[in-house]
XYZ file of C-alpha atoms in Angstrom:
579
model
C 28.296 5.139 -25.748
C 24.569 5.294 -24.994
C 23.726 7.160 -21.807
C 21.038 5.265 -19.919
C 19.851 6.202 -16.443
C 22.999 8.080 -15.505
C 21.005 10.791 -13.766
C 21.463 8.953 -10.461
C 24.319 7.311 -8.621
C 24.881 3.569 -8.591
C 23.000 3.268 -5.300
C 19.739 4.006 -7.123
C 18.621 0.405 -7.430
C 15.399 1.292 -9.287
C 17.210 2.768 -12.290
C 19.591 -0.173 -12.441
C 16.767 -2.694 -12.564
C 14.884 -0.567 -15.088
C 17.946 -0.690 -17.365
C 18.095 -4.491 -17.070
C 14.356 -4.977 -17.562
C 14.197 -2.775 -20.666
C 17.174 -4.576 -22.190
C 15.713 -8.013 -21.390
C 12.252 -7.064 -22.653
C 13.652 -5.844 -25.960
C 15.555 -9.112 -26.309
C 12.599 -11.383 -25.449
C 9.609 -9.427 -26.785
C 10.709 -6.477 -28.930
C 8.026 -3.878 -29.537
C 5.689 -5.289 -26.901
C 4.757 -3.775 -23.516
C 7.207 -4.490 -20.719
C 5.600 -6.953 -18.280
C 6.380 -6.957 -14.561
C 4.465 -9.019 -12.026
C 3.472 -9.398 -8.382
C 1.413 -12.021 -6.586
C -0.610 -11.704 -3.396
C -2.659 -14.322 -1.586
C -5.675 -12.879 0.271
C -5.497 -15.684 2.834
C -5.706 -13.152 5.662
C -4.651 -9.568 6.341
C -2.193 -8.550 3.603
C 0.596 -6.996 5.637
C 3.444 -4.544 5.112
C 5.870 -7.376 4.321
C 3.634 -8.460 1.447
C 3.570 -4.845 0.219
C 7.224 -5.182 -0.805
C 6.082 -7.825 -3.309
C 4.116 -5.040 -5.027
C 6.231 -1.939 -4.377
C 9.445 -3.428 -5.803
C 8.046 -4.046 -9.329
C 5.860 -0.926 -9.082
C 8.873 1.349 -8.611
C 10.722 -0.334 -11.474
C 7.653 -0.216 -13.734
C 7.103 3.442 -12.920
C 10.707 4.315 -13.805
C 10.261 2.525 -17.133
C 7.040 4.479 -17.770
C 8.872 7.728 -17.028
C 11.226 6.831 -19.862
C 8.315 6.589 -22.295
C 7.797 2.820 -22.481
C 4.479 1.017 -22.176
C 4.427 -1.185 -19.091
C 1.983 -3.700 -17.638
C 2.267 -4.388 -13.925
C 0.307 -7.592 -13.399
C -0.956 -8.209 -9.890
C -2.129 -11.799 -9.542
C -4.605 -12.255 -6.724
C -3.969 -15.857 -5.708
C -7.571 -16.179 -4.591
C -7.863 -19.724 -5.955
C -5.298 -20.917 -3.407
C -6.524 -23.310 -0.734
C -7.674 -21.995 2.629
C -4.896 -23.354 4.826
C -5.800 -22.502 8.407
C -7.889 -20.206 10.582
C -5.770 -17.099 11.267
C -5.676 -15.968 14.883
C -7.011 -12.618 15.965
C -9.142 -11.808 12.899
C -12.420 -10.191 14.011
C -15.641 -11.894 12.953
C -14.379 -15.481 12.788
C -14.069 -18.404 15.169
C -12.891 -22.006 15.043
C -15.950 -22.967 12.991
C -14.095 -21.594 9.957
C -11.846 -24.664 10.222
C -14.523 -26.627 8.349
C -13.563 -24.649 5.224
C -9.876 -25.643 5.248
C -8.975 -26.979 1.805
C -11.520 -24.897 -0.134
C -10.550 -22.116 -2.553
C -10.314 -18.769 -0.772
C -13.178 -17.488 -2.924
C -15.410 -20.301 -1.587
C -14.795 -19.485 2.087
C -17.329 -17.187 3.806
C -16.098 -13.713 4.686
C -15.745 -12.847 8.389
C -19.062 -12.117 10.079
C -20.323 -8.615 9.371
C -18.262 -8.182 6.201
C -19.838 -6.459 3.213
C -17.883 -8.705 0.825
C -19.106 -11.995 -0.702
C -16.211 -14.217 0.383
C -12.960 -14.480 2.311
C -10.713 -13.470 -0.586
C -12.691 -10.372 -1.554
C -12.821 -9.265 2.087
C -9.031 -9.215 2.431
C -8.397 -7.918 -1.085
C -10.551 -4.840 -0.470
C -8.303 -3.088 2.053
C -5.216 -3.709 -0.101
C -6.923 -2.392 -3.235
C -7.807 0.818 -1.409
C -4.281 1.182 -0.023
C -2.655 0.638 -3.419
C -4.862 3.365 -4.884
C -3.802 5.753 -2.109
C -0.159 4.843 -2.768
C -0.514 5.598 -6.476
C 0.248 2.028 -7.578
C -0.982 1.351 -11.110
C -1.584 -2.325 -11.926
C -3.709 -4.826 -13.833
C -5.414 -7.089 -11.309
C -5.874 -10.743 -12.252
C -8.107 -13.073 -10.242
C -6.727 -16.598 -10.419
C -10.200 -17.896 -9.533
C -11.537 -16.254 -12.683
C -8.602 -17.478 -14.773
C -8.978 -21.116 -13.746
C -12.763 -21.345 -13.582
C -13.203 -19.639 -16.960
C -10.873 -22.112 -18.639
C -8.322 -19.435 -19.545
C -5.509 -21.818 -18.623
C -7.056 -24.937 -20.166
C -4.367 -25.410 -22.797
C -1.646 -24.884 -20.205
C -3.244 -27.395 -17.820
C -3.558 -30.056 -20.534
C 0.015 -29.345 -21.638
C 1.311 -29.751 -18.086
C -0.523 -33.053 -17.687
C 0.838 -34.300 -21.020
C 4.388 -33.378 -19.966
C 4.021 -34.465 -16.347
C 6.940 -36.854 -16.686
C 9.284 -34.003 -17.654
C 8.011 -31.861 -14.774
C 8.348 -34.748 -12.322
C 11.942 -35.318 -13.422
C 12.845 -31.706 -12.638
C 11.110 -31.781 -9.260
C 12.777 -35.084 -8.413
C 16.186 -33.434 -8.631
C 15.310 -31.437 -5.530
C 13.128 -33.776 -3.467
C 16.040 -35.352 -1.647
C 18.220 -32.259 -1.387
C 18.910 -30.957 2.058
C 18.858 -27.301 2.987
C 22.223 -25.579 2.530
C 24.578 -25.450 5.501
C 24.025 -22.214 7.353
C 26.995 -19.895 7.191
C 28.617 -18.910 10.456
C 27.053 -15.745 11.817
C 24.075 -15.958 9.442
C 20.819 -14.841 11.037
C 18.348 -17.748 11.304
C 15.176 -17.446 9.237
C 12.168 -18.336 11.337
C 8.860 -19.830 10.260
C 7.011 -16.516 10.448
C 9.548 -14.860 8.173
C 9.336 -17.655 5.634
C 5.562 -17.536 5.649
C 5.521 -13.762 5.309
C 7.818 -14.001 2.295
C 5.888 -16.816 0.604
C 2.538 -15.158 1.307
C 0.100 -17.984 0.824
C 2.331 -20.638 2.301
C 2.258 -22.397 -1.034
C 5.845 -23.565 -0.683
C 4.706 -26.024 1.959
C 2.109 -27.631 -0.315
C 2.716 -30.930 -2.068
C 4.101 -30.836 -5.596
C 1.667 -33.324 -7.103
C 3.332 -36.598 -6.101
C 1.192 -39.504 -4.933
C 1.195 -43.282 -4.755
C -0.854 -43.314 -7.968
C 1.845 -41.413 -9.865
C 2.777 -37.802 -10.534
C 0.032 -35.366 -11.586
C 0.684 -31.587 -11.512
C -3.055 -30.812 -11.387
C -5.170 -30.918 -8.228
C -8.974 -30.854 -8.543
C -11.241 -29.247 -5.992
C -13.795 -31.866 -4.917
C -17.113 -31.670 -6.731
C -18.975 -32.428 -3.500
C -17.172 -30.734 -0.565
C -15.124 -28.225 -2.633
C -11.904 -29.125 -0.821
C -8.588 -29.962 -2.444
C -7.994 -33.036 -0.295
C -8.118 -35.019 -3.513
C -5.860 -37.533 -5.180
C -5.751 -38.078 -8.929
C -5.832 -41.833 -9.478
C -5.918 -42.010 -13.288
C -5.533 -39.797 -16.348
C -5.860 -40.524 -20.063
C -3.893 -38.167 -22.323
C -6.013 -38.927 -25.385
C -9.486 -38.460 -23.888
C -8.319 -36.126 -21.037
C -10.420 -38.243 -18.673
C -9.255 -37.718 -15.102
C -10.384 -39.695 -12.082
C -9.923 -38.452 -8.541
C -11.018 -39.368 -5.047
C -11.537 -37.062 -2.064
C -10.111 -38.113 1.299
C -12.320 -35.597 3.104
C -15.778 -36.737 2.048
C -15.034 -39.944 0.114
C -16.432 -38.571 -3.142
C -15.006 -39.971 -6.380
C -15.474 -38.585 -9.868
C -14.274 -38.970 -13.439
C -14.216 -35.782 -15.524
C -12.889 -34.606 -18.869
C -10.098 -32.182 -18.086
C -10.736 -30.506 -21.459
C -14.064 -29.340 -19.966
C -13.415 -29.345 -16.209
C -12.559 -25.994 -14.584
C -12.591 -26.712 -10.852
C -8.968 -27.276 -9.960
C -5.533 -25.777 -10.453
C -1.944 -26.635 -11.132
C 0.167 -27.218 -8.018
C 2.074 -24.080 -6.997
C 5.528 -25.094 -8.261
C 4.044 -25.644 -11.713
C 1.395 -22.912 -11.595
C 3.898 -20.079 -11.082
C 6.247 -20.875 -14.016
C 3.211 -21.615 -16.205
C 2.058 -18.029 -15.582
C 5.505 -16.615 -16.332
C 5.296 -18.170 -19.775
C 1.596 -17.395 -20.279
C 1.980 -13.707 -19.360
C 5.487 -13.125 -20.699
C 6.769 -11.812 -17.378
C 10.147 -10.053 -17.575
C 10.542 -8.936 -13.956
C 9.181 -10.348 -10.710
C 10.767 -10.288 -7.229
C 10.646 -13.228 -4.857
C 10.692 -13.710 -1.102
C 13.565 -14.714 1.125
C 12.662 -18.420 1.085
C 13.453 -18.651 -2.628
C 17.169 -18.826 -1.896
C 16.922 -22.458 -0.836
C 17.309 -25.521 -3.095
C 13.969 -26.754 -4.359
C 12.280 -23.404 -3.772
C 9.438 -22.298 -6.021
C 11.557 -19.724 -7.849
C 14.548 -21.998 -8.403
C 12.525 -24.989 -9.575
C 10.260 -22.722 -11.602
C 13.286 -21.473 -13.499
C 13.605 -24.962 -15.018
C 9.921 -25.821 -15.351
C 9.141 -22.589 -17.227
C 11.187 -23.923 -20.141
C 8.727 -26.786 -20.572
C 6.044 -24.171 -21.247
C 8.294 -22.391 -23.741
C 9.050 -19.434 -21.492
C 11.914 -17.938 -19.513
C 12.309 -17.178 -15.850
C 11.831 -13.488 -14.982
C 14.730 -11.480 -13.679
C 14.226 -9.986 -10.262
C 15.714 -9.722 -6.793
C 15.059 -11.675 -3.661
C 13.531 -9.157 -1.284
C 14.338 -9.000 2.409
C 12.116 -8.821 5.443
C 10.108 -5.749 6.468
C 9.699 -5.319 10.210
C 7.724 -3.059 12.494
C 9.475 -0.805 14.973
C 8.696 -2.036 18.465
C 6.660 -5.058 17.335
C 7.258 -8.748 16.676
C 7.849 -10.120 13.209
C 4.912 -10.140 10.862
C 3.168 -13.271 9.699
C 0.046 -13.242 7.576
C -1.216 -16.274 9.455
C -1.627 -14.216 12.612
C -4.254 -11.562 13.177
C -3.333 -8.066 14.185
C -0.264 -7.725 11.961
C 0.033 -4.180 10.590
C -1.232 -3.737 7.054
C -0.666 -0.937 4.538
C -4.068 0.425 5.573
C -2.853 0.587 9.184
C 0.314 2.428 8.145
C -1.638 4.892 5.984
C -3.750 5.781 8.993
C -0.690 7.314 10.674
C 1.564 8.369 7.792
C 1.158 10.002 4.417
C 1.548 7.836 1.285
C 4.713 9.704 0.326
C 6.524 8.629 3.498
C 5.472 4.990 3.100
C 6.572 4.969 -0.566
C 9.908 6.482 0.457
C 10.604 3.728 2.980
C 10.365 1.127 0.190
C 12.108 3.252 -2.453
C 15.208 4.244 -0.500
C 16.304 0.707 0.453
C 17.488 -1.909 -2.023
C 15.168 -4.931 -2.100
C 17.744 -7.144 -0.367
C 17.991 -4.711 2.561
C 15.603 -5.221 5.445
C 14.070 -2.199 7.152
C 11.463 -1.317 9.742
C 8.289 0.721 9.548
C 7.694 2.770 12.670
C 4.462 2.651 14.618
C 6.131 3.921 17.804
C 7.931 7.181 18.655
C 10.410 6.459 15.859
C 7.832 7.761 13.365
C 8.611 11.290 14.560
C 12.299 10.882 13.734
C 11.430 9.379 10.341
C 9.243 12.386 9.547
C 12.045 14.752 10.632
C 14.370 12.925 8.242
C 11.801 13.100 5.463
C 11.207 16.839 5.922
C 14.958 17.468 6.021
C 15.305 15.594 2.714
C 12.491 17.684 1.201
C 14.347 20.832 2.223
C 17.571 19.604 0.635
C 15.741 18.742 -2.573
C 14.201 22.227 -2.667
C 17.643 23.784 -2.177
C 19.293 21.516 -4.733
C 21.702 20.267 -2.079
C 20.970 16.552 -2.297
C 22.782 13.518 -3.675
C 21.319 12.208 -6.972
C 20.274 8.861 -5.469
C 18.454 10.591 -2.597
C 16.781 12.954 -5.055
C 15.638 9.940 -7.099
C 14.169 8.208 -4.029
C 12.371 11.435 -3.087
C 10.940 11.846 -6.596
C 9.702 8.242 -6.583
C 8.053 8.855 -3.205
C 6.163 12.053 -3.997
C 4.733 10.925 -7.318
C 4.605 8.554 -10.258
C 4.806 8.872 -14.020
C 1.132 9.870 -13.875
C 1.846 12.883 -11.638
C 2.413 13.870 -8.027
C 0.365 12.379 -5.214
C -1.897 14.733 -3.210
C 0.100 16.281 -0.387
C -0.281 18.434 2.709
C -0.180 22.084 1.542
C 1.773 23.254 4.597
C 3.682 20.304 6.059
C 4.411 21.367 9.625
C 6.651 19.024 11.662
C 4.875 15.755 12.463
C 6.076 15.811 16.077
C 4.575 19.291 16.513
C 1.239 18.230 15.053
C 1.254 15.106 17.231
C 1.938 17.174 20.343
C -0.887 19.573 19.508
C -3.257 16.673 18.811
C -2.204 15.104 22.108
C -2.722 18.248 24.182
C -5.967 19.428 22.548
C -7.586 15.969 22.581
C -9.548 16.592 19.396
C -10.630 20.215 19.997
C -10.267 21.732 16.531
C -10.544 25.379 17.636
C -7.794 24.884 20.197
C -5.595 23.152 17.636
C -6.045 26.021 15.172
C -5.243 28.586 17.875
C -2.009 26.847 18.820
C -0.863 26.166 15.281
C -1.625 29.729 14.180
C 0.664 31.024 16.945
C 3.637 28.902 15.878
C 4.663 31.463 13.249
C 2.995 34.856 13.947
C 4.454 36.350 10.752
C 2.752 33.701 8.623
C -0.149 32.428 10.741
C -2.123 29.335 9.842
C -5.673 30.302 8.865
C -7.271 26.863 8.468
C -6.502 23.324 9.616
C -6.990 22.232 6.010
C -3.548 23.703 5.333
C -1.951 21.012 7.526
C -4.142 18.119 6.408
C -3.871 15.194 5.896
C -0.656 15.222 7.964
C -2.490 16.568 11.025
C -5.094 13.796 10.772
C -2.347 11.140 10.497
C -0.572 12.537 13.566
C -3.831 12.668 15.519
C -4.609 9.055 14.613
C -1.108 8.039 15.716
C -1.614 9.736 19.087
C -5.020 8.121 19.574
C -4.131 4.595 18.455
C -0.413 4.032 19.041
C 0.538 6.070 22.122
C -0.294 4.334 25.429
C -2.706 6.173 27.731
C -0.035 6.562 30.412
C 2.151 8.445 27.907
C -0.562 10.882 26.847
C -0.244 14.494 27.956
C -2.744 15.816 30.517
C -2.231 19.441 31.556
C -2.742 20.130 35.254
C -5.949 21.884 36.309
C -4.429 23.551 39.350
C -0.880 24.631 40.340
C 1.318 22.180 42.229
C 1.411 24.340 45.345
C 3.696 22.015 47.307
C 6.294 21.922 44.545
C 6.176 25.701 44.117
C 6.695 26.194 47.873
C 9.664 23.835 47.921
C 11.636 25.702 45.234
C 14.961 27.285 46.140
C 15.988 30.754 45.008
C 17.430 29.490 41.741
C 14.208 27.628 40.884
C 12.019 30.647 41.625
C 14.343 32.910 39.627
C 14.158 30.588 36.595
C 10.339 30.737 36.611
C 10.441 34.546 36.975
C 12.729 34.925 33.959
C 10.486 32.648 31.887
C 7.291 34.462 32.842
C 8.816 37.876 32.126
C 9.718 36.811 28.593
C 6.501 34.975 27.694
C 4.580 37.749 25.964
C 7.533 39.072 23.978
C 8.547 35.568 22.818
C 5.110 34.044 22.179
C 5.928 32.030 19.053
C 7.537 28.661 18.429
C 10.963 30.154 17.670
C 10.653 32.753 20.414
C 9.731 30.258 23.116
C 12.467 27.891 21.971
C 14.971 30.711 22.416
C 13.443 31.605 25.805
C 13.341 28.160 27.464
C 16.897 27.338 26.389
C 18.081 30.824 27.302
C 16.856 31.024 30.913
C 19.542 28.676 32.355
C 22.193 30.506 30.313
C 21.184 33.905 31.709
C 21.097 32.521 35.263
C 24.662 31.307 34.806
C 25.801 34.748 33.618
C 25.862 34.092 29.874
C 23.941 35.737 27.068
C 20.653 34.050 26.128
C 21.898 33.519 22.583
C 25.296 32.116 23.580
C 26.212 29.071 21.459
C 27.130 25.644 22.785
C 30.804 26.277 22.015
C 30.741 29.298 24.344
C 29.134 27.420 27.244
C 30.497 25.031 29.881
C 29.060 21.465 29.972
C 27.122 22.140 33.192
C 24.747 24.452 31.302
C 23.188 21.384 29.639
C 22.613 19.887 33.095
C 20.963 23.124 34.240
C 18.737 23.128 31.142
C 17.584 19.555 31.775
C 16.809 20.412 35.411
C 14.838 23.473 34.335
C 12.903 21.518 31.693
C 12.009 18.807 34.218
C 10.704 21.478 36.621
C 8.479 22.962 33.909
C 7.120 19.534 32.926
C 6.268 18.731 36.551
C 4.474 22.053 37.006
C 2.582 21.823 33.711
C 1.811 18.103 33.230
C 2.974 16.377 36.421
C 5.676 14.301 34.671
C 9.411 14.410 34.018
C 8.942 14.670 30.262
C 6.349 15.532 27.649
C 5.929 17.239 24.275
C 8.561 19.788 23.271
C 8.283 22.646 25.765
C 7.732 25.476 23.241
C 4.823 23.551 21.697
C 3.491 22.652 25.140
C 3.595 26.277 26.325
C 1.752 27.446 23.195
C -0.828 24.719 23.695
C -1.456 25.558 27.345
C -1.810 29.278 26.600
C -0.258 32.291 28.332
C -2.891 32.768 31.043
C -2.890 29.135 32.096
C 0.920 28.916 31.986
C 1.144 31.903 34.342
C -1.354 30.310 36.700
C 0.399 26.917 36.781
C 3.837 28.488 37.244
C 2.626 30.437 40.260
C 2.489 33.947 38.773
């Protein structure tokens, strides 16, 4: 039997889809490049939910490339979609942008102050940069260019000629109700549907009107809006007459020469499947309903002589500590936002390790520290060869592509440590280098470049995501009143700590010291294990830690104490602890 992709366990969804896609491609188009596809509408900030639309086929395409096949990952920029509404919270715009509703996104002015020529290019730019940083290889296709150049002319004329067949398919679904929700099923809200659909195209009309069914919608020759109705069409001459309800303009054109309109979404998408020979394309959560774009498209694509792509329905991507994302609202986190605080490898891993139908969250809060701990632990297991095949596959897909490994931090110190140092030093590079060089005296850091870009990501996270009241501010002077109020046990704990500072001045040494002081006070050895200690030792440790935090930063908690002590420095620690 042929052995295909058995290097990983069955949980490696990427290999499984790659197997299916290769087999399907060889059946449909033997000897030709494998075609996978994504589509993004630059109708506003392109957020981390939309990124799944790209990462899912990217990971599959990359696996196919690793096996030696030629692959094309088509990324359609749906920049010829209509401008639907003014998104809230986007800098540089106001309600005056409402006058452009109905125009193609490439005909809408960019937000004030933008360096880009129009709305679509403005919002495409950040995504293009992020995809490059993530190592995503793709062929970008502007739908504005495709339609206005006449590239789809034959397909448009064909759709108009066969409009009766298309209308008959659509009519099967027009009166269908949504399926009955299963008991216990989580409701899908409007924001989630919009995030999955991207442009909101599912809500657009399908070409029906009182004048008949026409799958083509012109943009008005006078006001540029798509608030038009086709009133007549002649198949022989291709003469099309339309009127605009926005400005009252009416025009008759020859569709064989006219390039200022597009097929309605439910016809446009399957037309492109056939035109481009797409084998694999995922779809959003809304495509599970009757009459959805993907389901209807699966029938309409046959009219164009093509087949529906295979591909999963992908689930929602959330943000830890934040509300659900919707591209219609400003301020939703984008891939560029995530890449400000995390390395590309971590972001790739979050998408690679979960099957497309599994939802997950991307952390912008304290959870990012735990995620980085998990990531570093996985890296260690991979290096030791002590990792499950599926986890090893997800790691390999995260750190690089078929083209090679992504640039990485030469010396990846723990993210939480770097964040603590960035917090305490408040941007002072010399201080940061001093602290980090003392973490491991036997192998001291000699330059901050060794811990970049991870250090820069952690510093950005501290400066942009951690509230001011949670930032660490070291005391200038000792808390004299607190020091005076200490009982004998409290004073003894500080004495033991201060006596051991110099000898244990390293990250490991100070960790051993601060955990050991309560043990020694209770009559146990400093290196006694948890199994050898009574439960009350943990209580004593927490009490001791709280005392140190109060004396050093005036709070109950703070960065990990060993890192904090290194950051404050021996002389200042002695001063603040009353030595």
